[in-house]
Short mmCIF file of C-alpha atoms and ligand atoms in Angstrom, two decimals:
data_model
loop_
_atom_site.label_atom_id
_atom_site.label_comp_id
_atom_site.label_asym_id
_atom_site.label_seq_id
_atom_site.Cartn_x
_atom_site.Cartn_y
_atom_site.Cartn_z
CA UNK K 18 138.43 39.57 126.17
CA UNK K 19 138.07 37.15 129.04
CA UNK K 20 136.24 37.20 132.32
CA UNK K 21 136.13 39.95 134.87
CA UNK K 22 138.14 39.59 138.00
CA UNK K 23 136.80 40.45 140.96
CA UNK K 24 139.21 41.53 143.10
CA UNK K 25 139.10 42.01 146.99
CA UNK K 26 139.86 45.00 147.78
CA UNK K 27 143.41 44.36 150.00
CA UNK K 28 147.07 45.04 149.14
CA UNK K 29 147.03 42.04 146.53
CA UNK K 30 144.03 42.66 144.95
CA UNK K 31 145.37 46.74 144.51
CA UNK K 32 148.54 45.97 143.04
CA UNK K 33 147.21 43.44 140.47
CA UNK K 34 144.01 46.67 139.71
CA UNK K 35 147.67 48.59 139.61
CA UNK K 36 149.32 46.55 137.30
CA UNK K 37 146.14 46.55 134.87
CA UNK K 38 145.64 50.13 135.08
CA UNK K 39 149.51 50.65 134.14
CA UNK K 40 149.12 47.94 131.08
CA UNK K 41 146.53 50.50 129.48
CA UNK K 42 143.52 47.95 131.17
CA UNK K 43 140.11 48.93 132.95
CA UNK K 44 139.42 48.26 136.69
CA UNK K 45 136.35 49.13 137.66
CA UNK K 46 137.12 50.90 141.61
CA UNK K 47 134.95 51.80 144.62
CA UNK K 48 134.82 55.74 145.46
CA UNK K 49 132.67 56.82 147.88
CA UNK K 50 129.86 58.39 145.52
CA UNK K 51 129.40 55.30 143.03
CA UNK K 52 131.77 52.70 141.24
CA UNK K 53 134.34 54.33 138.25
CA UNK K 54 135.33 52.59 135.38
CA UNK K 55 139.34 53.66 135.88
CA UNK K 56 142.18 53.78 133.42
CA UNK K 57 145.13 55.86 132.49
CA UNK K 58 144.26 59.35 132.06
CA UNK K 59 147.54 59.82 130.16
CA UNK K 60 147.08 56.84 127.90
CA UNK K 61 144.82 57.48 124.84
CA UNK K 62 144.66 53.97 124.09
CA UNK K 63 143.31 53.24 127.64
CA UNK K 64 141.34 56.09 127.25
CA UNK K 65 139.46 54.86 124.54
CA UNK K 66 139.09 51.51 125.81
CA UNK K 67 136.42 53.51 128.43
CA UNK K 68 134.65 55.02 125.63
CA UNK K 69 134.58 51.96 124.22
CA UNK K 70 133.22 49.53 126.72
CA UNK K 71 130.79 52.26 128.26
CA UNK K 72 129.03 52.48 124.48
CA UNK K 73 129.90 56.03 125.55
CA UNK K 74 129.52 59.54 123.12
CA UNK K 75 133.02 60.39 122.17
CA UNK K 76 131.98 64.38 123.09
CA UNK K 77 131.10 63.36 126.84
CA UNK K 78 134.59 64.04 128.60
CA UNK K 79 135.55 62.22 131.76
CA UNK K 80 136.47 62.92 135.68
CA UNK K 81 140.61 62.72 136.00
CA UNK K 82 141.07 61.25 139.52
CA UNK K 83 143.88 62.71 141.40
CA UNK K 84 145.48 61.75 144.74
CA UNK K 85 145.33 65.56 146.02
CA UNK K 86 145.08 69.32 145.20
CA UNK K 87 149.43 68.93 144.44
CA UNK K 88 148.72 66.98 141.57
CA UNK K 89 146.02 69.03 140.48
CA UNK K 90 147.75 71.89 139.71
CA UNK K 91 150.50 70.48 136.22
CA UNK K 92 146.53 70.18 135.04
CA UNK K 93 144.67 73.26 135.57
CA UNK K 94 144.74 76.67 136.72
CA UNK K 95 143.08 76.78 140.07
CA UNK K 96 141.36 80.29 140.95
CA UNK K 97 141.25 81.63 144.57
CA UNK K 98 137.98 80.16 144.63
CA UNK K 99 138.90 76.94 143.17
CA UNK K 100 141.48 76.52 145.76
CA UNK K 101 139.13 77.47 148.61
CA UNK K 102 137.14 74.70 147.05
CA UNK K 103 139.47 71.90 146.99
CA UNK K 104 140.48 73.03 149.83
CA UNK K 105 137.12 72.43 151.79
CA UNK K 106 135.94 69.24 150.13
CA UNK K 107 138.95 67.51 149.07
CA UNK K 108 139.51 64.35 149.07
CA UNK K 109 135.54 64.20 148.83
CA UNK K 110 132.53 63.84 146.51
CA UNK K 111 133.26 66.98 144.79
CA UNK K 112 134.67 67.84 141.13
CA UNK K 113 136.07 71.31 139.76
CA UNK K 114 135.76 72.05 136.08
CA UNK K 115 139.06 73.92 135.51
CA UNK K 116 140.89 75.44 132.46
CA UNK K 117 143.60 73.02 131.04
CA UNK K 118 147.56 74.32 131.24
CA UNK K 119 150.10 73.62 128.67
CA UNK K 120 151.68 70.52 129.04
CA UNK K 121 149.27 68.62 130.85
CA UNK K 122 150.08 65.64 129.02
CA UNK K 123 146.21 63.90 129.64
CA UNK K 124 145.17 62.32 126.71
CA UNK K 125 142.82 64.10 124.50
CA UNK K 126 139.80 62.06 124.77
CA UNK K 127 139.24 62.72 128.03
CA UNK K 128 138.88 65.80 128.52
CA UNK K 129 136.56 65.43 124.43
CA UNK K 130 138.91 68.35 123.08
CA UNK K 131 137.34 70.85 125.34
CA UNK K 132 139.83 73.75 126.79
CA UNK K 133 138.96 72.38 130.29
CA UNK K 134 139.17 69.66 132.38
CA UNK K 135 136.95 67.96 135.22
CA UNK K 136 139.02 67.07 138.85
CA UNK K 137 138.17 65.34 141.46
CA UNK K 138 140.30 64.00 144.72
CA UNK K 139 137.78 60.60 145.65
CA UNK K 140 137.96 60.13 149.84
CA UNK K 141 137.23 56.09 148.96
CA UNK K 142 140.28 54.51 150.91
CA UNK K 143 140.71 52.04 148.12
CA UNK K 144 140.68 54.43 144.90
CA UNK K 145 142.66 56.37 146.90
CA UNK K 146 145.20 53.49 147.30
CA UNK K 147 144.87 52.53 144.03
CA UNK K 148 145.57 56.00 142.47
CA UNK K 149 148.29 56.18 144.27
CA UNK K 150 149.97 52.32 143.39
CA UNK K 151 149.54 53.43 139.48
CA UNK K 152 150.98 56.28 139.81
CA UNK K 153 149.25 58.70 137.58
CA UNK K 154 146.07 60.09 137.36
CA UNK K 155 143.18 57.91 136.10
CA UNK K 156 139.96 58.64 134.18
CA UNK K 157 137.47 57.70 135.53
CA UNK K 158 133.48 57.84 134.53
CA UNK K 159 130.84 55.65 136.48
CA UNK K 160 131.27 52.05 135.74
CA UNK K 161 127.86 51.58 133.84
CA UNK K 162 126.50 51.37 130.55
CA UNK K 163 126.01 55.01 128.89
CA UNK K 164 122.34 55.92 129.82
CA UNK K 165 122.15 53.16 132.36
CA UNK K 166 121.96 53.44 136.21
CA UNK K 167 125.09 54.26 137.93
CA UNK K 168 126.46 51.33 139.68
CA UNK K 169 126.86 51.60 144.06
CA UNK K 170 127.56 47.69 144.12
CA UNK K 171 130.21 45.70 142.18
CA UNK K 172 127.91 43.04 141.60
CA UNK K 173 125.96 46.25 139.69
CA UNK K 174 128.83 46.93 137.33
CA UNK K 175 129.38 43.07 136.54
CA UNK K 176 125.70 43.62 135.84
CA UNK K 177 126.92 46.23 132.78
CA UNK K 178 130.43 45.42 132.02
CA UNK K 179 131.31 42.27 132.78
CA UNK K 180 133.43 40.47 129.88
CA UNK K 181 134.15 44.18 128.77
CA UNK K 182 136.45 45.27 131.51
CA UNK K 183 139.35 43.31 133.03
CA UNK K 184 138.48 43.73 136.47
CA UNK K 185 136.30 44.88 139.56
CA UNK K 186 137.77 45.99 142.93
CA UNK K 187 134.68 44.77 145.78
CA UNK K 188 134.95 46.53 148.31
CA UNK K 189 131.13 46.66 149.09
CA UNK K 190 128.32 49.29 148.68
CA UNK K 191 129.61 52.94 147.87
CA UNK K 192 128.76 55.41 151.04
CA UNK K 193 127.58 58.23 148.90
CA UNK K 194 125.34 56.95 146.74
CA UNK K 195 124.89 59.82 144.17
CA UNK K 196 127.71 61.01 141.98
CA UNK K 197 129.92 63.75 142.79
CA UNK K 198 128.97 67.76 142.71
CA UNK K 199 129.90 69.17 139.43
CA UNK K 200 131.42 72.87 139.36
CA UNK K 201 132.48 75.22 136.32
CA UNK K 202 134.85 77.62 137.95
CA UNK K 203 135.91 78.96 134.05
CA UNK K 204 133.99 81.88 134.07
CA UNK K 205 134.70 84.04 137.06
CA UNK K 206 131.56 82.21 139.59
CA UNK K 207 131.54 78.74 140.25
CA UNK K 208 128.49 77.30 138.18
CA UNK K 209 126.53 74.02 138.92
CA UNK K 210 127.10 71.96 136.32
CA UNK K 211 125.59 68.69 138.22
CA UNK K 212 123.79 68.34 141.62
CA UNK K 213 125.53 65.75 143.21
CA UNK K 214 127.07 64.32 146.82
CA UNK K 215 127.88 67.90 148.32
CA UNK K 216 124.72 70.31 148.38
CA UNK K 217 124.91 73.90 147.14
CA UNK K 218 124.01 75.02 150.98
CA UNK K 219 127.00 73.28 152.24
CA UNK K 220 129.46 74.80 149.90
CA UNK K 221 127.58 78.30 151.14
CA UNK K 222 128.53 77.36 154.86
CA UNK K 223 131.72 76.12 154.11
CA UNK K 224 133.43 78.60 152.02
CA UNK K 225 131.15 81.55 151.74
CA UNK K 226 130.80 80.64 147.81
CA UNK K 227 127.37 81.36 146.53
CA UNK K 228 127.01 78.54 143.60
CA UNK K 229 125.58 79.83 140.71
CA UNK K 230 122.30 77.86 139.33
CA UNK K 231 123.35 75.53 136.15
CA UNK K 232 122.34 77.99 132.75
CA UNK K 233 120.00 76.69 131.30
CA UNK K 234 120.48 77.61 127.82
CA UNK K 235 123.12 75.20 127.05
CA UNK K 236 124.23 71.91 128.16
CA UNK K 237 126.89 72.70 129.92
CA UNK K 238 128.24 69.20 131.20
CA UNK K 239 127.91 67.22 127.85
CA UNK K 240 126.90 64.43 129.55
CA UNK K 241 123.97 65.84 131.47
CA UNK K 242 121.69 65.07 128.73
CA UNK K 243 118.14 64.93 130.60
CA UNK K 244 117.21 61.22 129.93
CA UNK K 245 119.67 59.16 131.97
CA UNK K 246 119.86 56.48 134.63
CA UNK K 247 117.22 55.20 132.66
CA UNK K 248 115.47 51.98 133.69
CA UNK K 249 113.40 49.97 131.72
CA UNK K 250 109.97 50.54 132.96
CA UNK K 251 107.98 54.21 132.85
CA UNK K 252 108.69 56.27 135.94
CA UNK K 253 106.23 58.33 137.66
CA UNK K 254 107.33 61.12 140.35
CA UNK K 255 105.69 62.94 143.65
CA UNK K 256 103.11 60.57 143.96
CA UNK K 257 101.46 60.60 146.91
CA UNK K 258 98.37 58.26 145.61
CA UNK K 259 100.15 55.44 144.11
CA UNK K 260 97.90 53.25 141.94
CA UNK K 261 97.24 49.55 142.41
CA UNK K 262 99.85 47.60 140.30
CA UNK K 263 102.33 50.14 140.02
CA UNK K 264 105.78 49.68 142.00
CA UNK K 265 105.87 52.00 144.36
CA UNK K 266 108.86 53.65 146.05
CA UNK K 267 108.18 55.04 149.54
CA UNK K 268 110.12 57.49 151.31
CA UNK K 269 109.81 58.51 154.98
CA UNK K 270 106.98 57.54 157.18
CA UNK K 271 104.28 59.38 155.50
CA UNK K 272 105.10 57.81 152.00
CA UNK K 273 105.35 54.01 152.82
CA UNK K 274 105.96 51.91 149.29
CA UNK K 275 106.58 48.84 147.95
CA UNK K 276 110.04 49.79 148.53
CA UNK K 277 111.46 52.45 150.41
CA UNK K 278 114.38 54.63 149.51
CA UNK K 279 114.40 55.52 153.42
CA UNK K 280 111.24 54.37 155.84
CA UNK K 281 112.67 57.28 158.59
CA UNK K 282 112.81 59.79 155.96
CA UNK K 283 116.46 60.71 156.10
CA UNK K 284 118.05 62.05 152.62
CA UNK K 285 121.65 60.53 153.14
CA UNK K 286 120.14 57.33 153.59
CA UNK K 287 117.91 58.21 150.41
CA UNK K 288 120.63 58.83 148.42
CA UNK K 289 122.65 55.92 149.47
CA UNK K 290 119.88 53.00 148.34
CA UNK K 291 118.61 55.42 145.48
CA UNK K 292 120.48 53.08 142.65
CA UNK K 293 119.82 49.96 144.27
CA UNK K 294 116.48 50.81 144.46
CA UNK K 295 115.82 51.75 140.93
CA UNK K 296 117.50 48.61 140.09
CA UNK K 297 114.68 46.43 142.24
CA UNK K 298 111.84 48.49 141.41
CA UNK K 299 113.16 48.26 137.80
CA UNK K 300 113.02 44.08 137.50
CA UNK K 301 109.87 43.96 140.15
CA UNK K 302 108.00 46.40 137.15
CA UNK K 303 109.09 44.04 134.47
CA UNK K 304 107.79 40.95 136.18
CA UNK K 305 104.57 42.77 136.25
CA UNK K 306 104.51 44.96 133.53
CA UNK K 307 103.51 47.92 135.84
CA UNK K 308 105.30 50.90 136.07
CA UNK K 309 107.26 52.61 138.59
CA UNK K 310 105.49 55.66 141.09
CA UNK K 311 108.00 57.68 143.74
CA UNK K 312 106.71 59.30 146.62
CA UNK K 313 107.79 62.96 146.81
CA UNK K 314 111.66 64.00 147.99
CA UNK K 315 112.45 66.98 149.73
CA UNK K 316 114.58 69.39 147.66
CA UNK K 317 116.82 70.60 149.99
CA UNK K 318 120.62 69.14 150.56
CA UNK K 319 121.30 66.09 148.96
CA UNK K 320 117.86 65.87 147.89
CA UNK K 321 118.48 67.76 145.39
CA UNK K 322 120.63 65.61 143.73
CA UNK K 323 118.13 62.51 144.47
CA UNK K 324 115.19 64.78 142.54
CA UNK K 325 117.92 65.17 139.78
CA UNK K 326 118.56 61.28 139.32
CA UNK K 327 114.96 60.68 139.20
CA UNK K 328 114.25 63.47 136.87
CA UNK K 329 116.20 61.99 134.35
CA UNK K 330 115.39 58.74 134.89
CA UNK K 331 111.99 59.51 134.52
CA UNK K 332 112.53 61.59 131.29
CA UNK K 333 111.37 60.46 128.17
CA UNK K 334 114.53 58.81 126.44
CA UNK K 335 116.60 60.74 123.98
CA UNK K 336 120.54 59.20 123.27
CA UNK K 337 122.38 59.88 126.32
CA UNK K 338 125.97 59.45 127.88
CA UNK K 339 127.52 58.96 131.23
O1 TXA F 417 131.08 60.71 141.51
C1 TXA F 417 131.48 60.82 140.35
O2 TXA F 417 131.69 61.91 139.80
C2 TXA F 417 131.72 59.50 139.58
C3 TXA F 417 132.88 58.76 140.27
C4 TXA F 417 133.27 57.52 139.54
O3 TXA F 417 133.97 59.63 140.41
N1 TXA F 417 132.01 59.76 138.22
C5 TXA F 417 131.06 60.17 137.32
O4 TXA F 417 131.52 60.28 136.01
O5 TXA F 417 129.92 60.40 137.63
P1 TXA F 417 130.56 60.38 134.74
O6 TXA F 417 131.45 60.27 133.57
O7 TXA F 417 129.47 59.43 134.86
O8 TXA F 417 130.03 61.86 134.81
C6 TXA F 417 130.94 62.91 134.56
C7 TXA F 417 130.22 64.14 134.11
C8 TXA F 417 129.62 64.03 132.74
O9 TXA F 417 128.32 64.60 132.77
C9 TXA F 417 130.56 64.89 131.89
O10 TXA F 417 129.90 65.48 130.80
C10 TXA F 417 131.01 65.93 132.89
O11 TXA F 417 131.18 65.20 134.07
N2 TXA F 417 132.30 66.53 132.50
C11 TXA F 417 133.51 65.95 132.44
N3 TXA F 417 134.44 66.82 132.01
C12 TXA F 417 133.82 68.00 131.79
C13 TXA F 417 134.23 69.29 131.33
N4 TXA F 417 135.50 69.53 130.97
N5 TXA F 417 133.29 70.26 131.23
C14 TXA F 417 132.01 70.02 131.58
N6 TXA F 417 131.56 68.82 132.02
C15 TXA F 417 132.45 67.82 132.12
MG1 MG F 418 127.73 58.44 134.69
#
């Protein structure tokens, strides 16, 4: 295929990502957690255009993006708690693993033949507008190479994709940072299935829903595989002693580094340069042949989800997905 458009992200540049998306193309869109790789959810051509260009695992099924809880429901069946859910965090950096209904007429690759299927309502103003200018819901994984680090920057998925997709919406860096919360609500509780922009303590404040811990025994999101977001150099964690030569990745004022994923210490900011930062430390290790050291992260809120990231990308590599 050709080149990659990059398109701003204004009323032109969403009706042309429209007109793509309808066509059975890929646009690669902001949402507030990182960039998706978007096409039509209903369209199993489409569909397997992102499994395709990702070098993605056929069995790892894909986030259907939805322009509110209305549209949700010719999908899924939505529990009480699922609909306390969505209602709380939607649109937002949260997706609900749902039983499918009859009829739902989402192609079958997304969803990899499973009985269920993952939602999410983005609150990015332009996938929002560009969900709703195609007109049906689109799949949507992140817009990276399977195994590789999600991308927060469009210059980071022309990085991946470019020449594989037909186009990139800019609209800047992604305010999140860190993918989207994963629930299961198929089994009475509402499981984690991945750590993500919404912490487990919110969801306890906001809705009284105790989230169950992710069980261990299987792998429940197929794509959770634990080597992911996997640069190129080794990657060491908590470590407060960093060796001379290694790239080190400071965070708050006790743990200065080489780089910093936040120099004040603050876990939103953390989690918005996390990517970006991997990425640097990542080509500043291969210059040198060093590897990479991070300075401990708190567990607690969306540090949770930063530990996750790192954990996998620091995890001895094994094929992977996502
Ligand atoms: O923030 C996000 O969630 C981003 C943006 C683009 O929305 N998307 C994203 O998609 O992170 P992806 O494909 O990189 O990760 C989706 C994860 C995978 O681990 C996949 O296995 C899991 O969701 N998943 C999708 N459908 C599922 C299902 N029916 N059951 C269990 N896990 C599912
Ligand atoms: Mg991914």
């Amino acid at each position: 295929m050709s080149e990659t458009l990059r398109l701003l992200p204004d009323a032109a540049g969403i009706a042309r990502a429209a007109e793509i998306v309808q066509a059975g193309g890929l646009v690669a869109m902001p949402t507030e957690t990182v960039y998706g790789l978007a096409a039509d959810a209903t369209s199993p051509g489409a569909v397997a255009r992102i499994y395709a260009a990702k070098g993605r695992p056929r069995i790892n099924p894909l986030i259907v993006h939805l322009p509110g809880i209305g549209a949700a429901r010719p999908l899924a069946r939505l529990s009480p708690a699922a609909e306390a859910l969505a209602a709380a965090f939607w649109p937002g950096p949260l997706t609900l693993v749902l039983p499918l209904v009859p009829g739902h007429g989402l192609a079958p690759a997304v969803t990899a033949g499973l009985p269920t299927v993952a939602l999410r309502v983005p609150a990015h103003p332009v996938a929002r507008a560009l969900i709703e200018a195609a007109g049906r819901p689109l799949a949507a994984p992140s817009a990276n190479p399977s195994g590789l680090v999600s991308p927060t920057t469009a210059d980071h998925v022309l990085e991946g994709l470019s020449g594989r997709i037909e186009a990139v919406i800019d609209a800047g860096s992604c305010p999140v940072g860190i993918e989207s919360t994963i629930l299961a609500l198929t089994d009475g509780g509402a499981r984690l299935l991945r750590p993500g922009g919404i912490s487990p303590e919110t969801i306890r404040e906001k809705t009284g829903i105790e989230v169950l811990p992710p069980d261990g025994e299987t792998i429940a999101a197929p794509g959770m595989l634990r080597s992911h977001y996997a640069p190129q150099a080794r990657l060491r964690l908590d470590v407060t002693a960093p060796s001379s030569g290694a790239v080190h990745v400071g965070f708050g004022p006790e743990h200065p580094g080489e780089l910093t994923l936040s120099a004040e210490g603050d876990l939103a900011e953390a989690a918005r340069n996390l990517f970006a930062v991997l990425r640097a430390a990542d080509r500043l290790a291969a210059a040198r042949g060093a590897e990479i050291t991070v300075a401990p992260i708190p567990r607690r809120g969306i540090g949770l989800a930063i530990n996750d990231r790192l954990a996998r990308a620091a995890a001895p590599r094994e094929a992977s997905g996502g």
